[in-house]
PDB file of C-alpha atoms in Angstrom:
ATOM      1  CA  MET A   8     106.614 107.094  87.638  1.00 55.00           C
ATOM      2  CA  GLU A   9     109.419 108.011  90.030  1.00 66.00           C
ATOM      3  CA  LEU A  10     112.178 105.744  90.322  1.00 79.00           C
ATOM      4  CA  THR A  11     112.121 105.883  94.266  1.00 83.00           C
ATOM      5  CA  ILE A  12     112.786 102.998  96.707  1.00 86.00           C
ATOM      6  CA  ASN A  13     109.249 103.362  97.808  1.00 89.00           C
ATOM      7  CA  ASN A  14     107.783 102.585  94.496  1.00 89.00           C
ATOM      8  CA  PHE A  15     110.385  99.748  94.338  1.00 88.00           C
ATOM      9  CA  LYS A  16     109.220  98.423  97.481  1.00 89.00           C
ATOM     10  CA  ARG A  17     105.755  98.494  96.375  1.00 91.00           C
ATOM     11  CA  ILE A  18     106.594  96.865  93.406  1.00 89.00           C
ATOM     12  CA  TYR A  19     108.393  94.189  95.291  1.00 88.00           C
ATOM     13  CA  ARG A  20     105.800  93.751  97.899  1.00 91.00           C
ATOM     14  CA  LEU A  21     102.959  93.167  95.000  1.00 92.00           C
ATOM     15  CA  ASN A  22     105.191  90.680  93.214  1.00 89.00           C
ATOM     16  CA  TRP A  23     105.329  88.556  96.193  1.00 89.00           C
ATOM     17  CA  ILE A  24     101.228  88.847  96.665  1.00 93.00           C
ATOM     18  CA  ILE A  25     100.421  87.620  93.139  1.00 93.00           C
ATOM     19  CA  SER A  26     103.225  84.989  92.687  1.00 92.00           C
ATOM     20  CA  GLY A  27     101.269  82.514  94.620  1.00 93.00           C
ATOM     21  CA  PRO A  28      98.157  82.885  93.041  1.00 95.00           C
ATOM     22  CA  VAL A  29      99.686  83.092  89.356  1.00 95.00           C
ATOM     23  CA  LEU A  30     101.985  80.005  90.299  1.00 95.00           C
ATOM     24  CA  PHE A  31      98.881  77.850  91.137  1.00 95.00           C
ATOM     25  CA  MET A  32      96.946  79.298  88.017  1.00 96.00           C
ATOM     26  CA  PHE A  33      99.916  77.920  85.834  1.00 96.00           C
ATOM     27  CA  ALA A  34     100.341  74.727  88.018  1.00 96.00           C
ATOM     28  CA  TRP A  35      97.145  73.046  87.941  1.00 95.00           C
ATOM     29  CA  PRO A  36      96.894  71.954  84.085  1.00 94.00           C
ATOM     30  CA  TYR A  37     100.110  70.188  84.424  1.00 95.00           C
ATOM     31  CA  PHE A  38      98.997  68.574  87.930  1.00 95.00           C
ATOM     32  CA  ILE A  39      95.887  67.442  86.050  1.00 95.00           C
ATOM     33  CA  LEU A  40      97.503  65.941  83.109  1.00 94.00           C
ATOM     34  CA  SER A  41     100.037  63.834  85.477  1.00 94.00           C
ATOM     35  CA  ARG A  42      97.308  62.560  87.631  1.00 93.00           C
ATOM     36  CA  ILE A  43      95.604  61.454  84.361  1.00 94.00           C
ATOM     37  CA  LEU A  44      98.935  59.541  83.268  1.00 93.00           C
ATOM     38  CA  ASP A  45      98.994  57.850  86.993  1.00 92.00           C
ATOM     39  CA  GLN A  46     102.118  59.795  88.025  1.00 92.00           C
ATOM     40  CA  HIS A  47     103.478  59.545  91.356  1.00 92.00           C
ATOM     41  CA  ILE A  48     102.504  62.325  93.448  1.00 93.00           C
ATOM     42  CA  TYR A  49     106.246  63.816  94.290  1.00 93.00           C
ATOM     43  CA  TYR A  50     107.054  63.637  90.441  1.00 92.00           C
ATOM     44  CA  SER A  51     103.606  65.533  89.674  1.00 94.00           C
ATOM     45  CA  MET A  52     104.177  68.351  92.399  1.00 94.00           C
ATOM     46  CA  LEU A  53     107.970  68.803  91.280  1.00 94.00           C
ATOM     47  CA  GLY A  54     106.601  68.918  87.585  1.00 94.00           C
ATOM     48  CA  CYS A  55     103.877  71.507  88.564  1.00 95.00           C
ATOM     49  CA  PHE A  56     106.381  73.667  90.255  1.00 94.00           C
ATOM     50  CA  LEU A  57     108.876  73.267  87.309  1.00 94.00           C
ATOM     51  CA  PHE A  58     106.221  73.834  84.582  1.00 95.00           C
ATOM     52  CA  ALA A  59     104.748  76.954  86.514  1.00 96.00           C
ATOM     53  CA  ILE A  60     107.813  78.865  87.343  1.00 93.00           C
ATOM     54  CA  PRO A  61     108.852  80.084  83.857  1.00 93.00           C
ATOM     55  CA  PHE A  62     105.126  81.505  83.283  1.00 94.00           C
ATOM     56  CA  THR A  63     104.971  83.010  86.744  1.00 92.00           C
ATOM     57  CA  LEU A  64     108.080  84.878  86.109  1.00 89.00           C
ATOM     58  CA  THR A  65     107.216  86.358  82.658  1.00 90.00           C
ATOM     59  CA  ILE A  66     103.881  87.436  84.413  1.00 92.00           C
ATOM     60  CA  LEU A  67     106.264  89.083  87.035  1.00 88.00           C
ATOM     61  CA  HIS A  68     108.472  90.513  84.469  1.00 87.00           C
ATOM     62  CA  GLY A  69     105.656  91.920  82.691  1.00 88.00           C
ATOM     63  CA  HIS A  70     104.287  93.464  85.867  1.00 88.00           C
ATOM     64  CA  ILE A  71     107.505  95.208  86.728  1.00 86.00           C
ATOM     65  CA  SER A  72     108.122  96.391  82.876  1.00 87.00           C
ATOM     66  CA  VAL A  73     104.810  97.960  82.962  1.00 89.00           C
ATOM     67  CA  ALA A  74     105.213  99.330  86.621  1.00 87.00           C
ATOM     68  CA  ILE A  75     108.438 101.218  85.925  1.00 87.00           C
ATOM     69  CA  GLY A  76     109.437 100.721  82.429  1.00 86.00           C
ATOM     70  CA  PRO A  77     111.493  98.514  80.519  1.00 83.00           C
ATOM     71  CA  LEU A  78     114.448 101.328  80.266  1.00 84.00           C
ATOM     72  CA  HIS A  79     114.415 101.443  84.014  1.00 86.00           C
ATOM     73  CA  ARG A  80     113.921  97.668  84.939  1.00 84.00           C
ATOM     74  CA  ASN A  81     117.530  97.127  85.566  1.00 84.00           C
ATOM     75  CA  ASN A  82     117.477  99.837  88.300  1.00 87.00           C
ATOM     76  CA  PHE A  83     114.991  97.822  90.154  1.00 85.00           C
ATOM     77  CA  TYR A  84     116.981  94.732  90.012  1.00 84.00           C
ATOM     78  CA  LYS A  85     119.954  96.395  91.280  1.00 86.00           C
ATOM     79  CA  TRP A  86     117.822  97.679  93.884  1.00 87.00           C
ATOM     80  CA  GLN A  87     116.401  94.129  94.791  1.00 85.00           C
ATOM     81  CA  GLN A  88     120.030  92.386  94.321  1.00 84.00           C
ATOM     82  CA  ASN A  89     121.354  94.901  97.273  1.00 84.00           C
ATOM     83  CA  LYS A  90     118.440  93.666  99.497  1.00 80.00           C
ATOM     84  CA  LYS A  91     119.765  91.314 102.678  1.00 80.00           C
ATOM     85  CA  GLY A  92     118.984  87.684 103.036  1.00 77.00           C
ATOM     86  CA  ILE A  93     117.938  85.125 100.472  1.00 77.00           C
ATOM     87  CA  THR A  94     114.526  86.759  99.202  1.00 74.00           C
ATOM     88  CA  LYS A  95     116.222  88.661  96.387  1.00 72.00           C
ATOM     89  CA  LEU A  96     117.167  85.384  94.884  1.00 73.00           C
ATOM     90  CA  ALA A  97     113.511  84.577  94.227  1.00 72.00           C
ATOM     91  CA  PHE A  98     113.198  87.264  91.475  1.00 72.00           C
ATOM     92  CA  HIS A  99     116.718  87.293  90.485  1.00 74.00           C
ATOM     93  CA  PRO A 100     117.330  88.734  86.856  1.00 72.00           C
ATOM     94  CA  VAL A 101     118.553  85.418  85.642  1.00 78.00           C
ATOM     95  CA  LEU A 102     115.617  83.581  86.018  1.00 77.00           C
ATOM     96  CA  PHE A 103     113.908  86.118  83.581  1.00 77.00           C
ATOM     97  CA  SER A 104     116.017  84.875  80.848  1.00 84.00           C
ATOM     98  CA  THR A 105     114.337  82.942  78.053  1.00 87.00           C
ATOM     99  CA  LYS A 106     116.995  79.963  78.041  1.00 91.00           C
ATOM    100  CA  ILE A 107     116.145  79.270  81.968  1.00 89.00           C
ATOM    101  CA  ARG A 108     112.681  79.704  81.426  1.00 90.00           C
ATOM    102  CA  LEU A 109     112.709  77.241  78.116  1.00 93.00           C
ATOM    103  CA  ILE A 110     114.739  75.039  80.106  1.00 94.00           C
ATOM    104  CA  LEU A 111     112.492  74.792  83.052  1.00 92.00           C
ATOM    105  CA  ILE A 112     109.848  73.824  80.776  1.00 94.00           C
ATOM    106  CA  MET A 113     111.658  71.290  79.119  1.00 95.00           C
ATOM    107  CA  LEU A 114     112.546  69.634  82.672  1.00 95.00           C
ATOM    108  CA  SER A 115     108.912  69.305  83.471  1.00 94.00           C
ATOM    109  CA  LEU A 116     107.825  67.885  80.074  1.00 93.00           C
ATOM    110  CA  ILE A 117     110.657  65.436  80.425  1.00 94.00           C
ATOM    111  CA  LEU A 118     109.452  64.695  83.882  1.00 92.00           C
ATOM    112  CA  LEU A 119     106.161  64.109  82.733  1.00 90.00           C
ATOM    113  CA  LEU A 120     107.047  61.653  80.072  1.00 89.00           C
ATOM    114  CA  VAL A 121     109.098  59.691  83.193  1.00 81.00           C
TER     115      VAL A 121
END
């Protein structure tokens, strides 16, 4: 696949389109467990978000890798960081690091126990 701006825009739009359903898909098990444990609704929602984000980012990162290849992934991230506004922060490359994803999962599990 060619590394063109049009392809980067297509991948960027697809990431936004699939992020919502994928986020919901990974959030509902945490929500059900937190409701079984009779946790407050605000903690449940925050925990769902913290729990689902790492898995969603993994799926989106895989989508980028499959679409343009792992060797050219950095070109996409550089293009994305040159976009105007705060939308470039949603899929920032730092969020795709394993350390950040594990921290988010641990925070959600700690929140479940509180």
